[in-house]
Amino acid sequence: MIELIPAIDLIGGKCVRLTKGEYDTKKIYNEDPVAQAKEFEALGFKRLHVVDLDGAKSKHIVNDEVLRGITENTSLTVDFGGGIKTAEDIEKAFAAGAKMVTLGSIAVTNPELCMEWIARYGAERIVLGADVRKGKISINGWKEDSEEDLMPFLKKYIAQGVKNVLCTEISKDGTLEGPAIELYKEIMKEFPDLHLIASGGVGSNDDIIALDKAGIPAVVFGKAWYEGRVDRSIIDN
């Protein structure tokens, strides 16, 4: 069965969701992210994806105390991303209880530092964030598109031992219109041993089932859960 990973996106210490990464589309779903994380754990989820949207925008971690609250009050395996640009940021995330960190922008803008972190902390603690718009990797809270093409970008880091990749198709994110299954199938065909985490567009249990049937190892979902489009029956399948 595909690994199910609910998401908590943070702005101002609250659980929010955006559409296509646009901050002016912000919708608050829960003002208490710790309570939300505890609810996910009570339902049987084992893993949680936490995104510091304030951090992504400001280019440094902002919501590390919220992360700490989640990790101290649940036993969820938490991966944390958003705003990790410096050694201080990554240490702060791990100190606050993250088991893994998601590195996106820094993997594009400073690959030498990113490679150093992979060597220092271990590839198993790193999730490579590959946020894609029109085939290019997007950075800095999806406000800028880089010149990095997806497949060479992945290949470079997989060669360094990275096994976990979170790939978001930005045009799908928050739309509830279905995930980019063909893109994920293409990635898995090229890198069959990859633990690929599909992100963006999930709008129903059927979407998750379709990803599972396509052989995608894991999926992140947020808005679909908060709006009741994905329900707990998916956990029992």
PDB file of C-alpha atoms in Angstrom:
ATOM      1  CA  MET A   1       0.000   0.000   0.000  1.00  0.00           C
ATOM      2  CA  ILE A   2       1.179   3.508  -0.798  1.00  0.00           C
ATOM      3  CA  GLU A   3       2.563   5.426   2.186  1.00  0.00           C
ATOM      4  CA  LEU A   4       0.042   8.055   3.320  1.00  0.00           C
ATOM      5  CA  ILE A   5       1.508  11.340   4.545  1.00  0.00           C
ATOM      6  CA  PRO A   6      -0.801  14.136   5.700  1.00  0.00           C
ATOM      7  CA  ALA A   7       0.580  17.667   5.563  1.00  0.00           C
ATOM      8  CA  ILE A   8       0.518  20.657   7.851  1.00  0.00           C
ATOM      9  CA  ASP A   9       1.491  23.935   6.178  1.00  0.00           C
ATOM     10  CA  LEU A  10       2.241  26.770   8.570  1.00  0.00           C
ATOM     11  CA  ILE A  11       1.675  30.507   8.323  1.00  0.00           C
ATOM     12  CA  GLY A  12       1.629  32.512  11.523  1.00  0.00           C
ATOM     13  CA  GLY A  13       1.645  29.304  13.543  1.00  0.00           C
ATOM     14  CA  LYS A  14      -1.638  28.110  12.010  1.00  0.00           C
ATOM     15  CA  CYS A  15      -2.523  25.253   9.647  1.00  0.00           C
ATOM     16  CA  VAL A  16      -3.243  26.696   6.225  1.00  0.00           C
ATOM     17  CA  ARG A  17      -3.414  25.649   2.592  1.00  0.00           C
ATOM     18  CA  LEU A  18      -2.558  27.630  -0.508  1.00  0.00           C
ATOM     19  CA  THR A  19      -3.519  27.103  -4.141  1.00  0.00           C
ATOM     20  CA  LYS A  20      -0.572  26.769  -6.561  1.00  0.00           C
ATOM     21  CA  GLY A  21       1.670  28.277  -3.878  1.00  0.00           C
ATOM     22  CA  GLU A  22       0.015  31.702  -4.019  1.00  0.00           C
ATOM     23  CA  TYR A  23       0.062  33.260  -0.570  1.00  0.00           C
ATOM     24  CA  ASP A  24      -3.000  35.407  -1.249  1.00  0.00           C
ATOM     25  CA  THR A  25      -5.062  32.203  -1.576  1.00  0.00           C
ATOM     26  CA  LYS A  26      -4.367  31.284   2.067  1.00  0.00           C
ATOM     27  CA  LYS A  27      -7.145  29.457   3.884  1.00  0.00           C
ATOM     28  CA  ILE A  28      -6.853  28.619   7.594  1.00  0.00           C
ATOM     29  CA  TYR A  29      -8.028  25.103   8.485  1.00  0.00           C
ATOM     30  CA  ASN A  30      -6.892  24.814  12.092  1.00  0.00           C
ATOM     31  CA  GLU A  31      -5.440  27.389  14.448  1.00  0.00           C
ATOM     32  CA  ASP A  32      -3.753  24.682  16.539  1.00  0.00           C
ATOM     33  CA  PRO A  33      -1.276  22.621  14.508  1.00  0.00           C
ATOM     34  CA  VAL A  34      -0.300  20.501  17.508  1.00  0.00           C
ATOM     35  CA  ALA A  35      -3.928  19.456  17.987  1.00  0.00           C
ATOM     36  CA  GLN A  36      -4.123  18.706  14.252  1.00  0.00           C
ATOM     37  CA  ALA A  37      -0.996  16.547  14.428  1.00  0.00           C
ATOM     38  CA  LYS A  38      -2.391  14.659  17.429  1.00  0.00           C
ATOM     39  CA  GLU A  39      -5.579  14.035  15.470  1.00  0.00           C
ATOM     40  CA  PHE A  40      -3.592  12.599  12.575  1.00  0.00           C
ATOM     41  CA  GLU A  41      -1.736  10.317  14.970  1.00  0.00           C
ATOM     42  CA  ALA A  42      -4.954   9.164  16.630  1.00  0.00           C
ATOM     43  CA  LEU A  43      -6.323   8.208  13.206  1.00  0.00           C
ATOM     44  CA  GLY A  44      -3.368   5.902  12.629  1.00  0.00           C
ATOM     45  CA  PHE A  45      -1.033   7.974  10.471  1.00  0.00           C
ATOM     46  CA  LYS A  46       2.664   7.415  11.192  1.00  0.00           C
ATOM     47  CA  ARG A  47       4.271  10.184   9.169  1.00  0.00           C
ATOM     48  CA  LEU A  48       3.706  13.933   8.876  1.00  0.00           C
ATOM     49  CA  HIS A  49       4.972  16.493   6.372  1.00  0.00           C
ATOM     50  CA  VAL A  50       5.336  19.978   7.880  1.00  0.00           C
ATOM     51  CA  VAL A  51       6.034  23.017   5.717  1.00  0.00           C
ATOM     52  CA  ASP A  52       7.086  26.371   7.146  1.00  0.00           C
ATOM     53  CA  LEU A  53       5.554  28.679   4.529  1.00  0.00           C
ATOM     54  CA  ASP A  54       6.684  31.728   6.517  1.00  0.00           C
ATOM     55  CA  GLY A  55      10.177  30.276   6.378  1.00  0.00           C
ATOM     56  CA  ALA A  56      10.015  29.606   2.653  1.00  0.00           C
ATOM     57  CA  LYS A  57       9.023  33.204   2.045  1.00  0.00           C
ATOM     58  CA  SER A  58      11.536  34.787   4.433  1.00  0.00           C
ATOM     59  CA  LYS A  59      14.381  32.362   3.519  1.00  0.00           C
ATOM     60  CA  HIS A  60      15.004  31.166   7.075  1.00  0.00           C
ATOM     61  CA  ILE A  61      13.118  28.932   9.510  1.00  0.00           C
ATOM     62  CA  VAL A  62      10.325  30.750  11.341  1.00  0.00           C
ATOM     63  CA  ASN A  63       8.009  28.106  12.832  1.00  0.00           C
ATOM     64  CA  ASP A  64      10.510  25.845  14.592  1.00  0.00           C
ATOM     65  CA  GLU A  65       8.695  26.160  17.927  1.00  0.00           C
ATOM     66  CA  VAL A  66       5.508  24.861  16.301  1.00  0.00           C
ATOM     67  CA  LEU A  67       7.563  21.951  14.983  1.00  0.00           C
ATOM     68  CA  ARG A  68       8.863  21.331  18.486  1.00  0.00           C
ATOM     69  CA  GLY A  69       5.325  21.323  19.845  1.00  0.00           C
ATOM     70  CA  ILE A  70       4.324  18.672  17.327  1.00  0.00           C
ATOM     71  CA  THR A  71       7.322  16.407  17.896  1.00  0.00           C
ATOM     72  CA  GLU A  72       7.099  16.678  21.692  1.00  0.00           C
ATOM     73  CA  ASN A  73       3.394  15.837  21.750  1.00  0.00           C
ATOM     74  CA  THR A  74       3.236  13.051  19.153  1.00  0.00           C
ATOM     75  CA  SER A  75       5.346  10.095  18.046  1.00  0.00           C
ATOM     76  CA  LEU A  76       4.843  10.926  14.366  1.00  0.00           C
ATOM     77  CA  THR A  77       7.858  10.758  12.070  1.00  0.00           C
ATOM     78  CA  VAL A  78       8.036  14.374  10.933  1.00  0.00           C
ATOM     79  CA  ASP A  79       9.828  15.709   7.903  1.00  0.00           C
ATOM     80  CA  PHE A  80      10.158  19.483   7.904  1.00  0.00           C
ATOM     81  CA  GLY A  81      10.836  21.934   5.111  1.00  0.00           C
ATOM     82  CA  GLY A  82      10.625  25.599   4.283  1.00  0.00           C
ATOM     83  CA  GLY A  83      13.368  28.171   4.719  1.00  0.00           C
ATOM     84  CA  ILE A  84      16.293  25.836   5.381  1.00  0.00           C
ATOM     85  CA  LYS A  85      19.186  27.795   3.908  1.00  0.00           C
ATOM     86  CA  THR A  86      22.010  27.626   6.466  1.00  0.00           C
ATOM     87  CA  ALA A  87      23.693  25.219   8.882  1.00  0.00           C
ATOM     88  CA  GLU A  88      21.869  27.062  11.673  1.00  0.00           C
ATOM     89  CA  ASP A  89      18.529  26.350   9.989  1.00  0.00           C
ATOM     90  CA  ILE A  90      19.116  22.628   9.523  1.00  0.00           C
ATOM     91  CA  GLU A  91      20.415  22.250  13.084  1.00  0.00           C
ATOM     92  CA  LYS A  92      17.374  24.141  14.348  1.00  0.00           C
ATOM     93  CA  ALA A  93      15.029  21.782  12.504  1.00  0.00           C
ATOM     94  CA  PHE A  94      16.720  18.656  13.857  1.00  0.00           C
ATOM     95  CA  ALA A  95      16.907  20.145  17.363  1.00  0.00           C
ATOM     96  CA  ALA A  96      13.160  20.785  17.221  1.00  0.00           C
ATOM     97  CA  GLY A  97      12.571  17.093  16.581  1.00  0.00           C
ATOM     98  CA  ALA A  98      12.388  16.678  12.810  1.00  0.00           C
ATOM     99  CA  LYS A  99      13.498  13.186  11.787  1.00  0.00           C
ATOM    100  CA  MET A 100      14.070  14.389   8.230  1.00  0.00           C
ATOM    101  CA  VAL A 101      14.369  17.728   6.473  1.00  0.00           C
ATOM    102  CA  THR A 102      13.127  18.608   3.021  1.00  0.00           C
ATOM    103  CA  LEU A 103      15.679  20.573   1.018  1.00  0.00           C
ATOM    104  CA  GLY A 104      14.447  22.349  -2.075  1.00  0.00           C
ATOM    105  CA  SER A 105      15.757  25.795  -2.913  1.00  0.00           C
ATOM    106  CA  ILE A 106      19.137  25.235  -1.278  1.00  0.00           C
ATOM    107  CA  ALA A 107      19.648  22.120  -3.424  1.00  0.00           C
ATOM    108  CA  VAL A 108      19.455  24.407  -6.459  1.00  0.00           C
ATOM    109  CA  THR A 109      21.209  27.538  -5.235  1.00  0.00           C
ATOM    110  CA  ASN A 110      23.980  25.920  -3.188  1.00  0.00           C
ATOM    111  CA  PRO A 111      24.457  22.281  -4.219  1.00  0.00           C
ATOM    112  CA  GLU A 112      27.882  22.104  -2.554  1.00  0.00           C
ATOM    113  CA  LEU A 113      26.358  22.875   0.845  1.00  0.00           C
ATOM    114  CA  CYS A 114      23.502  20.466   0.207  1.00  0.00           C
ATOM    115  CA  MET A 115      25.965  17.687  -0.666  1.00  0.00           C
ATOM    116  CA  GLU A 116      27.897  18.476   2.516  1.00  0.00           C
ATOM    117  CA  TRP A 117      24.722  18.065   4.580  1.00  0.00           C
ATOM    118  CA  ILE A 118      23.938  14.749   2.886  1.00  0.00           C
ATOM    119  CA  ALA A 119      27.394  13.507   3.850  1.00  0.00           C
ATOM    120  CA  ARG A 120      27.164  14.878   7.396  1.00  0.00           C
ATOM    121  CA  TYR A 121      23.646  13.875   8.393  1.00  0.00           C
ATOM    122  CA  GLY A 122      23.105  10.878   6.105  1.00  0.00           C
ATOM    123  CA  ALA A 123      21.022  10.610   2.952  1.00  0.00           C
ATOM    124  CA  GLU A 124      18.240   8.876   4.909  1.00  0.00           C
ATOM    125  CA  ARG A 125      17.577  12.123   6.821  1.00  0.00           C
ATOM    126  CA  ILE A 126      17.274  14.223   3.672  1.00  0.00           C
ATOM    127  CA  VAL A 127      14.177  14.552   1.488  1.00  0.00           C
ATOM    128  CA  LEU A 128      14.970  16.239  -1.799  1.00  0.00           C
ATOM    129  CA  GLY A 129      12.248  18.735  -2.669  1.00  0.00           C
ATOM    130  CA  ALA A 130      11.635  18.843  -6.410  1.00  0.00           C
ATOM    131  CA  ASP A 131       8.928  21.451  -6.976  1.00  0.00           C
ATOM    132  CA  VAL A 132       8.244  21.584 -10.698  1.00  0.00           C
ATOM    133  CA  ARG A 133       6.704  24.218 -12.938  1.00  0.00           C
ATOM    134  CA  LYS A 134       6.829  23.654 -16.712  1.00  0.00           C
ATOM    135  CA  GLY A 135       9.627  21.127 -16.260  1.00  0.00           C
ATOM    136  CA  LYS A 136      11.880  23.462 -14.252  1.00  0.00           C
ATOM    137  CA  ILE A 137      12.625  23.355 -10.520  1.00  0.00           C
ATOM    138  CA  SER A 138      11.002  26.260  -8.696  1.00  0.00           C
ATOM    139  CA  ILE A 139      12.605  27.871  -5.622  1.00  0.00           C
ATOM    140  CA  ASN A 140      12.061  30.344  -2.770  1.00  0.00           C
ATOM    141  CA  GLY A 141       8.472  29.513  -1.936  1.00  0.00           C
ATOM    142  CA  TRP A 142       7.746  28.909  -5.642  1.00  0.00           C
ATOM    143  CA  LYS A 143       8.304  32.575  -6.365  1.00  0.00           C
ATOM    144  CA  GLU A 144      11.169  31.923  -8.786  1.00  0.00           C
ATOM    145  CA  ASP A 145      11.833  29.323 -11.469  1.00  0.00           C
ATOM    146  CA  SER A 146      15.387  28.059 -11.813  1.00  0.00           C
ATOM    147  CA  GLU A 147      17.130  26.775 -14.932  1.00  0.00           C
ATOM    148  CA  GLU A 148      17.337  23.270 -13.433  1.00  0.00           C
ATOM    149  CA  ASP A 149      15.529  20.576 -15.419  1.00  0.00           C
ATOM    150  CA  LEU A 150      13.822  17.936 -13.287  1.00  0.00           C
ATOM    151  CA  MET A 151      15.496  14.692 -14.399  1.00  0.00           C
ATOM    152  CA  PRO A 152      19.144  15.883 -14.325  1.00  0.00           C
ATOM    153  CA  PHE A 153      18.435  17.529 -10.952  1.00  0.00           C
ATOM    154  CA  LEU A 154      17.176  14.238  -9.523  1.00  0.00           C
ATOM    155  CA  LYS A 155      20.000  12.229 -11.070  1.00  0.00           C
ATOM    156  CA  LYS A 156      22.630  14.482  -9.498  1.00  0.00           C
ATOM    157  CA  TYR A 157      21.346  13.913  -5.972  1.00  0.00           C
ATOM    158  CA  ILE A 158      20.404  10.257  -6.384  1.00  0.00           C
ATOM    159  CA  ALA A 159      24.063   9.721  -7.309  1.00  0.00           C
ATOM    160  CA  GLN A 160      24.895  11.093  -3.840  1.00  0.00           C
ATOM    161  CA  GLY A 161      22.689   8.490  -2.157  1.00  0.00           C
ATOM    162  CA  VAL A 162      19.427  10.396  -1.838  1.00  0.00           C
ATOM    163  CA  LYS A 163      16.496   7.963  -1.786  1.00  0.00           C
ATOM    164  CA  ASN A 164      13.615  10.227  -0.733  1.00  0.00           C
ATOM    165  CA  VAL A 165      12.210  12.757  -3.191  1.00  0.00           C
ATOM    166  CA  LEU A 166       9.116  14.906  -2.686  1.00  0.00           C
ATOM    167  CA  CYS A 167       7.894  16.039  -6.101  1.00  0.00           C
ATOM    168  CA  THR A 168       5.204  18.698  -6.323  1.00  0.00           C
ATOM    169  CA  GLU A 169       3.646  19.612  -9.640  1.00  0.00           C
ATOM    170  CA  ILE A 170       2.923  23.255  -8.801  1.00  0.00           C
ATOM    171  CA  SER A 171       0.167  23.673 -11.369  1.00  0.00           C
ATOM    172  CA  LYS A 172      -1.740  20.927  -9.552  1.00  0.00           C
ATOM    173  CA  ASP A 173      -1.087  21.983  -5.976  1.00  0.00           C
ATOM    174  CA  GLY A 174      -4.189  22.838  -3.976  1.00  0.00           C
ATOM    175  CA  THR A 175      -6.487  22.439  -6.989  1.00  0.00           C
ATOM    176  CA  LEU A 176      -8.037  19.073  -5.964  1.00  0.00           C
ATOM    177  CA  GLU A 177      -8.065  18.260  -9.699  1.00  0.00           C
ATOM    178  CA  GLY A 178      -5.960  15.105  -9.542  1.00  0.00           C
ATOM    179  CA  PRO A 179      -2.208  14.455  -9.282  1.00  0.00           C
ATOM    180  CA  ALA A 180       0.337  14.450 -12.095  1.00  0.00           C
ATOM    181  CA  ILE A 181       0.409  10.657 -12.354  1.00  0.00           C
ATOM    182  CA  GLU A 182       2.147  10.562 -15.738  1.00  0.00           C
ATOM    183  CA  LEU A 183       4.985  12.714 -14.400  1.00  0.00           C
ATOM    184  CA  TYR A 184       5.439  10.418 -11.401  1.00  0.00           C
ATOM    185  CA  LYS A 185       5.368   7.312 -13.595  1.00  0.00           C
ATOM    186  CA  GLU A 186       8.071   8.866 -15.758  1.00  0.00           C
ATOM    187  CA  ILE A 187      10.231   9.516 -12.684  1.00  0.00           C
ATOM    188  CA  MET A 188       9.761   5.969 -11.383  1.00  0.00           C
ATOM    189  CA  LYS A 189      10.607   4.520 -14.784  1.00  0.00           C
ATOM    190  CA  GLU A 190      13.895   6.431 -14.748  1.00  0.00           C
ATOM    191  CA  PHE A 191      14.647   5.795 -11.050  1.00  0.00           C
ATOM    192  CA  PRO A 192      12.836   2.585 -10.010  1.00  0.00           C
ATOM    193  CA  ASP A 193      14.449   2.365  -6.546  1.00  0.00           C
ATOM    194  CA  LEU A 194      13.429   5.893  -5.556  1.00  0.00           C
ATOM    195  CA  HIS A 195      11.089   6.514  -2.619  1.00  0.00           C
ATOM    196  CA  LEU A 196       9.059   9.082  -4.532  1.00  0.00           C
ATOM    197  CA  ILE A 197       6.503  11.123  -2.623  1.00  0.00           C
ATOM    198  CA  ALA A 198       3.813  12.517  -4.922  1.00  0.00           C
ATOM    199  CA  SER A 199       2.493  15.940  -3.973  1.00  0.00           C
ATOM    200  CA  GLY A 200      -0.125  18.217  -5.463  1.00  0.00           C
ATOM    201  CA  GLY A 201      -3.609  17.820  -6.833  1.00  0.00           C
ATOM    202  CA  VAL A 202      -4.971  14.962  -4.725  1.00  0.00           C
ATOM    203  CA  GLY A 203      -8.722  15.463  -4.537  1.00  0.00           C
ATOM    204  CA  SER A 204     -10.162  12.086  -3.550  1.00  0.00           C
ATOM    205  CA  ASN A 205      -9.476   8.615  -2.212  1.00  0.00           C
ATOM    206  CA  ASP A 206      -9.611   7.456  -5.840  1.00  0.00           C
ATOM    207  CA  ASP A 207      -6.649   9.688  -6.689  1.00  0.00           C
ATOM    208  CA  ILE A 208      -4.586   7.982  -3.985  1.00  0.00           C
ATOM    209  CA  ILE A 209      -5.685   4.553  -5.173  1.00  0.00           C
ATOM    210  CA  ALA A 210      -4.664   5.509  -8.724  1.00  0.00           C
ATOM    211  CA  LEU A 211      -1.212   6.552  -7.520  1.00  0.00           C
ATOM    212  CA  ASP A 212      -0.896   3.271  -5.654  1.00  0.00           C
ATOM    213  CA  LYS A 213      -1.851   1.279  -8.758  1.00  0.00           C
ATOM    214  CA  ALA A 214       0.727   3.264 -10.751  1.00  0.00           C
ATOM    215  CA  GLY A 215       3.436   2.088  -8.349  1.00  0.00           C
ATOM    216  CA  ILE A 216       4.103   5.435  -6.674  1.00  0.00           C
ATOM    217  CA  PRO A 217       5.591   4.715  -3.225  1.00  0.00           C
ATOM    218  CA  ALA A 218       4.115   7.600  -1.201  1.00  0.00           C
ATOM    219  CA  VAL A 219       1.725  10.545  -1.340  1.00  0.00           C
ATOM    220  CA  VAL A 220       1.317  13.809   0.559  1.00  0.00           C
ATOM    221  CA  PHE A 221      -2.114  15.378   0.867  1.00  0.00           C
ATOM    222  CA  GLY A 222      -3.485  18.385   2.712  1.00  0.00           C
ATOM    223  CA  LYS A 223      -6.411  20.351   1.367  1.00  0.00           C
ATOM    224  CA  ALA A 224      -8.232  17.204   0.227  1.00  0.00           C
ATOM    225  CA  TRP A 225      -8.174  15.917   3.799  1.00  0.00           C
ATOM    226  CA  TYR A 226      -9.181  19.192   5.420  1.00  0.00           C
ATOM    227  CA  GLU A 227     -12.102  19.590   3.022  1.00  0.00           C
ATOM    228  CA  GLY A 228     -13.319  16.023   3.468  1.00  0.00           C
ATOM    229  CA  ARG A 229     -12.410  14.868  -0.031  1.00  0.00           C
ATOM    230  CA  VAL A 230     -10.073  12.209   1.374  1.00  0.00           C
ATOM    231  CA  ASP A 231     -11.363  10.315   4.408  1.00  0.00           C
ATOM    232  CA  ARG A 232     -10.133   7.839   6.940  1.00  0.00           C
ATOM    233  CA  SER A 233     -11.356   4.831   4.909  1.00  0.00           C
ATOM    234  CA  ILE A 234      -8.209   5.255   2.804  1.00  0.00           C
ATOM    235  CA  ILE A 235      -6.145   4.279   5.872  1.00  0.00           C
ATOM    236  CA  ASP A 236      -7.872   0.908   6.100  1.00  0.00           C
ATOM    237  CA  ASN A 237      -7.540  -0.052   2.413  1.00  0.00           C
TER     238      ASN A 237
END
